[in-house]
Coordinates of C-alpha atoms in Angstrom, one line a residue:
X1 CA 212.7 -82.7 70.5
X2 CA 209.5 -81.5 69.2
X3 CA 206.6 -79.6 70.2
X4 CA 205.8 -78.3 74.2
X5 CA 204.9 -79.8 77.0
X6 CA 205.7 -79.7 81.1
X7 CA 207.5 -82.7 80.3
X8 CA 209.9 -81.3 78.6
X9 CA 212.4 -79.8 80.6
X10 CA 212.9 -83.5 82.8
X11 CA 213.8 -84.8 79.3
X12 CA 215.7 -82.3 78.4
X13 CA 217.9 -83.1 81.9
X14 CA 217.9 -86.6 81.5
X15 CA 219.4 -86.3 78.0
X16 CA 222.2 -84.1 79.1
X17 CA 222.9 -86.5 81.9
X18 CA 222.9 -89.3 79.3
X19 CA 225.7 -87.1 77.2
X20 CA 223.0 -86.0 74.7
X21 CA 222.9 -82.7 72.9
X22 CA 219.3 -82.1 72.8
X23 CA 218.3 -79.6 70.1
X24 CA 214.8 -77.8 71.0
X25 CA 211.6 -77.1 68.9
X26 CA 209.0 -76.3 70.5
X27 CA 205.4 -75.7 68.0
X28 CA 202.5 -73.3 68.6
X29 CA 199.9 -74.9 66.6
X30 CA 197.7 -71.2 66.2
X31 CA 201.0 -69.7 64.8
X32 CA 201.7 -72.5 62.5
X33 CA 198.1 -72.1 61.3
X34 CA 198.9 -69.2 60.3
X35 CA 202.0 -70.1 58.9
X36 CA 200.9 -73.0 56.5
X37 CA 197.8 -70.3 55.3
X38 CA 200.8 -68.4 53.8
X39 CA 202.6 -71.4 52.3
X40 CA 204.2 -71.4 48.8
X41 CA 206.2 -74.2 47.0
X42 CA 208.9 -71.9 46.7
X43 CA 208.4 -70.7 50.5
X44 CA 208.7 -74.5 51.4
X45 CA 211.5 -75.5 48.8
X46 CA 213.6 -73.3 50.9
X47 CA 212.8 -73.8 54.0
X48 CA 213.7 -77.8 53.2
X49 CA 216.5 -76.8 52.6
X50 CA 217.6 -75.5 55.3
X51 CA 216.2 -78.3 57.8
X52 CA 217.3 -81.3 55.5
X53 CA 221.0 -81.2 57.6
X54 CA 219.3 -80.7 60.9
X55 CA 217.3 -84.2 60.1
X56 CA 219.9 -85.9 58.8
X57 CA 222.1 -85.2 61.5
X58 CA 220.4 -86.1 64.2
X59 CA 220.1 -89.6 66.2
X60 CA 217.2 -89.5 68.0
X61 CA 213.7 -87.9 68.2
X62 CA 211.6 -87.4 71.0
X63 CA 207.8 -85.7 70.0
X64 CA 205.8 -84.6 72.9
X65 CA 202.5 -83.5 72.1
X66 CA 200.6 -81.6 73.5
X67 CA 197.0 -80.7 72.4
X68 CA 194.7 -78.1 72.6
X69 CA 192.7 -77.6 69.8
X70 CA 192.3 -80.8 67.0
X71 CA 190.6 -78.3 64.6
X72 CA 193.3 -75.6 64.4
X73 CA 194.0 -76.4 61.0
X74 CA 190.5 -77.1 59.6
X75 CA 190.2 -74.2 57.8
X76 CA 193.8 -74.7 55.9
X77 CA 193.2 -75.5 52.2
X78 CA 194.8 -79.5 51.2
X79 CA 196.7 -78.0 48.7
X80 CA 198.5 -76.1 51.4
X81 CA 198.9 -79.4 53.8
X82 CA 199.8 -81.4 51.2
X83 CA 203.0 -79.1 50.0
X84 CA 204.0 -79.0 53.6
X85 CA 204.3 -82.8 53.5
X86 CA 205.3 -83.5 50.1
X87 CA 208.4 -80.9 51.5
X88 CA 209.3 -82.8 54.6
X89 CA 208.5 -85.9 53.6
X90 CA 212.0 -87.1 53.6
X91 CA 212.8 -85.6 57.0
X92 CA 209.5 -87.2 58.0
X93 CA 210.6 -90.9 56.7
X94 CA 214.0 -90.6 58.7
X95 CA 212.1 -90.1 61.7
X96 CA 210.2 -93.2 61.5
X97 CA 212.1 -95.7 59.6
X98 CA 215.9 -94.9 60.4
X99 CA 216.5 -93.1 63.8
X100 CA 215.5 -94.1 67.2
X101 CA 212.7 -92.4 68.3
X102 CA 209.3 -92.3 70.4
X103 CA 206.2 -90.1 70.3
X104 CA 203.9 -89.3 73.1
X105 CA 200.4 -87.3 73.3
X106 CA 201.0 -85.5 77.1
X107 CA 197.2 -85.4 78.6
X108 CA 195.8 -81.9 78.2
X109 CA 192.5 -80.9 78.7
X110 CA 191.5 -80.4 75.4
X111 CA 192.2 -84.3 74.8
X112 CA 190.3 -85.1 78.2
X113 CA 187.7 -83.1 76.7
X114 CA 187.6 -85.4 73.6
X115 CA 187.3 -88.8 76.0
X116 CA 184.9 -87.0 77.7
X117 CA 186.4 -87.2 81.3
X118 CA 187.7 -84.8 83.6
X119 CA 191.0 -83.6 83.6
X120 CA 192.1 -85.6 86.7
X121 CA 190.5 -88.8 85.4
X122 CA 191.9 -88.6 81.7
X123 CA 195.3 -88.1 83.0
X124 CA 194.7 -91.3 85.4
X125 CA 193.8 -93.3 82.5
X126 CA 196.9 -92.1 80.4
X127 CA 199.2 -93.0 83.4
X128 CA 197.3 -96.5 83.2
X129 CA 197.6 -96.7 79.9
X130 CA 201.4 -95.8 79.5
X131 CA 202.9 -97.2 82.5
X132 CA 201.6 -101.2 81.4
X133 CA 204.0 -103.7 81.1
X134 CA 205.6 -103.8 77.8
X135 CA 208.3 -106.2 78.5
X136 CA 205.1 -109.3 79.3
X137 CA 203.2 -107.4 76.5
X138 CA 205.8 -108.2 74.0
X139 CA 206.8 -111.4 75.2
X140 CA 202.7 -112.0 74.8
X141 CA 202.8 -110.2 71.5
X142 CA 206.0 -112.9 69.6
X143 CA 203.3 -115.6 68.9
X144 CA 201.3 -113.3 66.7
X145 CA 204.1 -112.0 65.0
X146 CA 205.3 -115.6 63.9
X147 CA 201.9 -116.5 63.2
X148 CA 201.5 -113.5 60.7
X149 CA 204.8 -114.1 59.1
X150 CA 204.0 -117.5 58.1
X151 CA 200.6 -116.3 57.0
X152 CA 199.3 -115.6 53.2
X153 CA 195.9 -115.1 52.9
X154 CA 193.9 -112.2 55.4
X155 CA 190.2 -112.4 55.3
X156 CA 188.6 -109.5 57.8
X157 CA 183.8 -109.6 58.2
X158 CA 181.9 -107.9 60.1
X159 CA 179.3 -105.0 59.9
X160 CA 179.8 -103.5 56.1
X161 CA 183.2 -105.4 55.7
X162 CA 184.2 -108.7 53.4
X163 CA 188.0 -107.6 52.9
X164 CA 190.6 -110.5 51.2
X165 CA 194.1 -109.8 51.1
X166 CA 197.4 -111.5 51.1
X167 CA 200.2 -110.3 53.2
X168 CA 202.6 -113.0 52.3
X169 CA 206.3 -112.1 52.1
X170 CA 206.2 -109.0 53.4
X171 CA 207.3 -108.7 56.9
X172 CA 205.9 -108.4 60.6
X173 CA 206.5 -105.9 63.2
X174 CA 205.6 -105.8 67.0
X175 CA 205.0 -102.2 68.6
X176 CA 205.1 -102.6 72.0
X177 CA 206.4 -99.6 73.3
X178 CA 209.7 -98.6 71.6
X179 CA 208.6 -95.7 69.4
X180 CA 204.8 -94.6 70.6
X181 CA 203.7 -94.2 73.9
X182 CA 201.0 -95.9 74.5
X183 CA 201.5 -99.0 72.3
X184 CA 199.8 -102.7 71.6
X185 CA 200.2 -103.8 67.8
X186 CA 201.2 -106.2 65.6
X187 CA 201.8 -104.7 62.1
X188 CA 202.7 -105.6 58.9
X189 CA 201.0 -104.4 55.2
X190 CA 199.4 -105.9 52.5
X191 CA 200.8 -107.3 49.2
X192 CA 199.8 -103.6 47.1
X193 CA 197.1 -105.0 45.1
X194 CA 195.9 -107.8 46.8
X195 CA 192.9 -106.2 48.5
X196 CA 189.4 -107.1 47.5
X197 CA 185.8 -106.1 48.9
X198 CA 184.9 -103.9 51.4
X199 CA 185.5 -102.1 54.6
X200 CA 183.8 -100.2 57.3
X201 CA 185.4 -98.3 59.9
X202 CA 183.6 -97.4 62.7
X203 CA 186.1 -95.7 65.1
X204 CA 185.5 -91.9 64.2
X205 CA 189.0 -90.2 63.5
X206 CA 190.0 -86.7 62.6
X207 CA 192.6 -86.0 60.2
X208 CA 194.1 -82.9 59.3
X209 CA 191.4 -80.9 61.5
X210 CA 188.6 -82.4 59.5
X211 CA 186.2 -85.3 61.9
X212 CA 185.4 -88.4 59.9
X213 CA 183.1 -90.9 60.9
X214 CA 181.7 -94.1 59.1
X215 CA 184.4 -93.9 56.7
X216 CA 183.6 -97.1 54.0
X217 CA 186.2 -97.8 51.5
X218 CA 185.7 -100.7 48.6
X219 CA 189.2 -101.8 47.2
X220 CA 189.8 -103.2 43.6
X221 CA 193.0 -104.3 42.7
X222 CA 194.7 -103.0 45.9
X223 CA 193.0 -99.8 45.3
X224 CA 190.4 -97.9 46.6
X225 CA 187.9 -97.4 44.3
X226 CA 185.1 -95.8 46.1
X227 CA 185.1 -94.5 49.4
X228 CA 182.8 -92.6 51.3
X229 CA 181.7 -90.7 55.0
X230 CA 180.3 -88.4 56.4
X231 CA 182.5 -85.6 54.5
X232 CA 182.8 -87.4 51.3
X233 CA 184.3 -84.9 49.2
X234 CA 187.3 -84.1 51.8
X235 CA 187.4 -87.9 52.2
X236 CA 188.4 -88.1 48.5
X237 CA 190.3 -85.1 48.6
X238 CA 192.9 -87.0 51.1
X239 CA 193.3 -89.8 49.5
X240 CA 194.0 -87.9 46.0
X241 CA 196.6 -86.4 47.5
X242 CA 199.1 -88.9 45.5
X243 CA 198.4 -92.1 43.9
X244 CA 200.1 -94.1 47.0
X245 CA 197.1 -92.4 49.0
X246 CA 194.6 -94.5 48.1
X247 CA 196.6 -98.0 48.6
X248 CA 197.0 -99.7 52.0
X249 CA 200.7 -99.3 53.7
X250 CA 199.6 -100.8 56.6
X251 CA 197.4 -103.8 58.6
X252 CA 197.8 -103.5 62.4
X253 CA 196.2 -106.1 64.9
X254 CA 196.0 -103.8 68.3
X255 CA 195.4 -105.3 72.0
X256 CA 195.9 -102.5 74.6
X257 CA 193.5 -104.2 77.5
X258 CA 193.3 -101.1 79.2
X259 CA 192.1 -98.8 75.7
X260 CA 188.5 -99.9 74.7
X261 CA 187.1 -96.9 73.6
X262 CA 187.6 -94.1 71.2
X263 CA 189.1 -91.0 72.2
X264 CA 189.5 -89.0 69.5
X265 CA 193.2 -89.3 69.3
X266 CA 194.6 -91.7 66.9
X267 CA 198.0 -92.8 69.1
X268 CA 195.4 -94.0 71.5
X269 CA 192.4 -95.3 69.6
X270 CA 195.0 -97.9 67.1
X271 CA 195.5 -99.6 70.1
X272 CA 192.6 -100.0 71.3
X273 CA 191.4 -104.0 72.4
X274 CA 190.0 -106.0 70.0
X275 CA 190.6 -103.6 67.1
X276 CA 193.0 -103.8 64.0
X277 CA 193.4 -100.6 62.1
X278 CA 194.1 -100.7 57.7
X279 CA 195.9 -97.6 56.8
X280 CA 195.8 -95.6 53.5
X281 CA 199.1 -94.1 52.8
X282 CA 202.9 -95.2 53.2
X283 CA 204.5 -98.1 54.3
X284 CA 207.2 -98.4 56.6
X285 CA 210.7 -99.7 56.0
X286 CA 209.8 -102.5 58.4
X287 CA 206.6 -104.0 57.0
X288 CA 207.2 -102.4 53.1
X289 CA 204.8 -103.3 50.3
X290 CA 206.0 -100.7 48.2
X291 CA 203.7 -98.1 49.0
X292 CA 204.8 -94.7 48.8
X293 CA 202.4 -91.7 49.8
X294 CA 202.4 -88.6 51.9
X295 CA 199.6 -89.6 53.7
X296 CA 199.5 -92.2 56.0
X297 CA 196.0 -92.6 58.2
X298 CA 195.3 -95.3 60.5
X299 CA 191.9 -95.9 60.4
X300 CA 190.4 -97.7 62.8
X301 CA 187.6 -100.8 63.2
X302 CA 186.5 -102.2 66.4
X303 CA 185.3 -106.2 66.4
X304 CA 184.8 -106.8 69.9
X305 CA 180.7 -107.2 70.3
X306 CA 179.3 -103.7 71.4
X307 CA 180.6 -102.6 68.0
X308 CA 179.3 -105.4 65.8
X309 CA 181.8 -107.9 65.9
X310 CA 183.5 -109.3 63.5
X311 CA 186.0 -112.0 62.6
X312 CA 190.0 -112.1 61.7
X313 CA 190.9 -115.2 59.0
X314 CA 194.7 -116.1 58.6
X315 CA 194.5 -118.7 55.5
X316 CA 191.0 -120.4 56.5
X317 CA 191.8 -120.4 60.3
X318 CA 190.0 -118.2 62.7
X319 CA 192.1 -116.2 64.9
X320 CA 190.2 -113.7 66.7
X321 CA 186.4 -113.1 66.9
X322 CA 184.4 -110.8 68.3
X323 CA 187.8 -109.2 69.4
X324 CA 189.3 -111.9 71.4
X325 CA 191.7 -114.1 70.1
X326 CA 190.3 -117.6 70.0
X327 CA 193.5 -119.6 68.2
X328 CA 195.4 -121.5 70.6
X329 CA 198.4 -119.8 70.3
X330 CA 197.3 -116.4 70.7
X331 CA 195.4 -116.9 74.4
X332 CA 197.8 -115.0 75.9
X333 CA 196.9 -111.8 74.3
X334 CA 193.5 -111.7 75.5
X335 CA 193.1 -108.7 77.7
X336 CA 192.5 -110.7 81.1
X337 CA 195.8 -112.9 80.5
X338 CA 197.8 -109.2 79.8
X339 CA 197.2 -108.1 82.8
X340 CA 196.9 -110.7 85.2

């Protein structure tokens, strides 16, 4: 169980009851500030090593976050971040690809401070947000999943973005509240190099204590070529991290009807309604293209029309414009028909 929160000693009661052994970790962000200034590769080499048979061992993972201060680690150097993740990167695929497992961001308010609401109405809207119904969401979500398994060619327009790719063969996944909490995705990746043309992002999205906003990336080859925002030279500092850090390990379509706007927190703001979100960085063993990175960023564009619009193409057929889903099949994911 990682990092603190008031939730924690409920599920740390339910899992005994369940005839768990829960193992605790509980993460001050200010400390490990400090700790990760301090950082060596030697430092971290064995420190791996003695953590690699915790991870291995374990079955389960439950991460409850809980945040209150998304620039605490500004001011640590990327070299420092990125030995950190290069070290636990193993531990860290395990987590996601091979163990049961959920994350959830408790509300704080530092993050009702970020959605600019009070306390009592950000944790309202997270209680919302997180209590839906899953089981009709996924039922809703199958449709798009078959849909995107038999598809090849992806064609994504709007304000700043022409983007082609193929995501034939590789695999689709629906996140519908098994492993994040909230949830509302389809996702699968792109074949590696298959990406042509251009994006714009326009969901602002911090990363690594740094705030980035109109992030703009033009792909050649599957790779990014150019990319640019308002911090261009940390932008490009992220995604030379390793080469896998400047290829796409993900394409998400999200439909949360009750997350429209960005909050600054990226569990959130992926699922927000009418949105898809095309992630530099690793693939997951469910949707895998290959990709291998220690980065992995979902970045975020919004279609529906107070954001510009835009349009989703699966092989010449329109499926979703201005962020509602127009193609027959794919009604029911609308946000009225959710949660009717």
């Amino acid at each position: 169980m990682g990092t603190s929160s008031k939730s924690c000693p409920l599920a740390v009661k339910r899992l005994y009851a369940k005839g768990a052994y829960p193992h605790l970790r509980f993460i001050r962000p200010r400390v490990e500030r400090e700790w990760m200034l301090g950082l060596t590769a030697a430092q971290l080499a064995q420190v791996a090593e003695w953590e690699k048979d915790m991870w291995n061992g374990i079955h389960g993972y439950i991460g409850i976050h809980g945040e209150t201060n998304d620039s605490e680690y500004k001011d640590v150097p990327e070299e420092k971040q990125r030995l950190l993740a290069e070290a636990f990167q193993p531990m860290a695929h395990r987590v996601d690809n091979e163990i049961k497992g959920i994350r959830i961001h408790y509300p704080t308010a530092a993050t009702a401070q970020k959605a600019n609401m009070s306390t009592d109405a950000f944790e309202d809207f997270f209680f919302d947000v997180c209590s839906f119904d899953y089981r009709k969401m996924a039922k809703a979500s199958t449709p798009l999943l078959e849909l995107m398994d038999k598809t090849d060619q992806v064609r994504i327009v709007g304000p700043g973005t022409d983007l082609a790719f193929s995501i034939k063969g590789i695999g689709t996944q629906v996140a519908v509240g098994k492993r994040n909490m909230p949830d509302g995705e389809v996702y699968t990746a792109p074949v590696r190099g298959s990406l042509h043309g251009t994006i714009q992002y326009n969901a602002p999205s911090r990363y690594r204590g740094t705030a980035f906003d109109n992030v703009r990336f033009t792909f050649r080859e599957g790779k990014i070529v150019e990319a640019t925002a308002n911090h261009t030279e940390k932008l490009n500092e992220i995604l030379d991290t390793d080469e896998g850090a400047r290829y796409i390990g993900e394409f998400a379509i999200a439909f949360h009807p009750h997350i429209l706007h960005p909050i600054g927190d990226i569990l959130f703001d992926e699922k927000i309604a009418g949105s898809f979100h095309l992630t530099p960085g690793q693939a997951y063993d469910s949707a895998d293209n290959g990709n291998r990175s220690t980065i992995h960023w979902d970045l975020i564009a919004i279609q529906r029309p107070e954001y510009g619009g835009g349009e989703i193409w699966f092989d010449d057929v329109l499926i979703r414009k201005d962020g509602r889903f127009v193609h027959e099949a794919l009604l029911g994911l609308n946000p009225e028909q959710l949660i009717l």
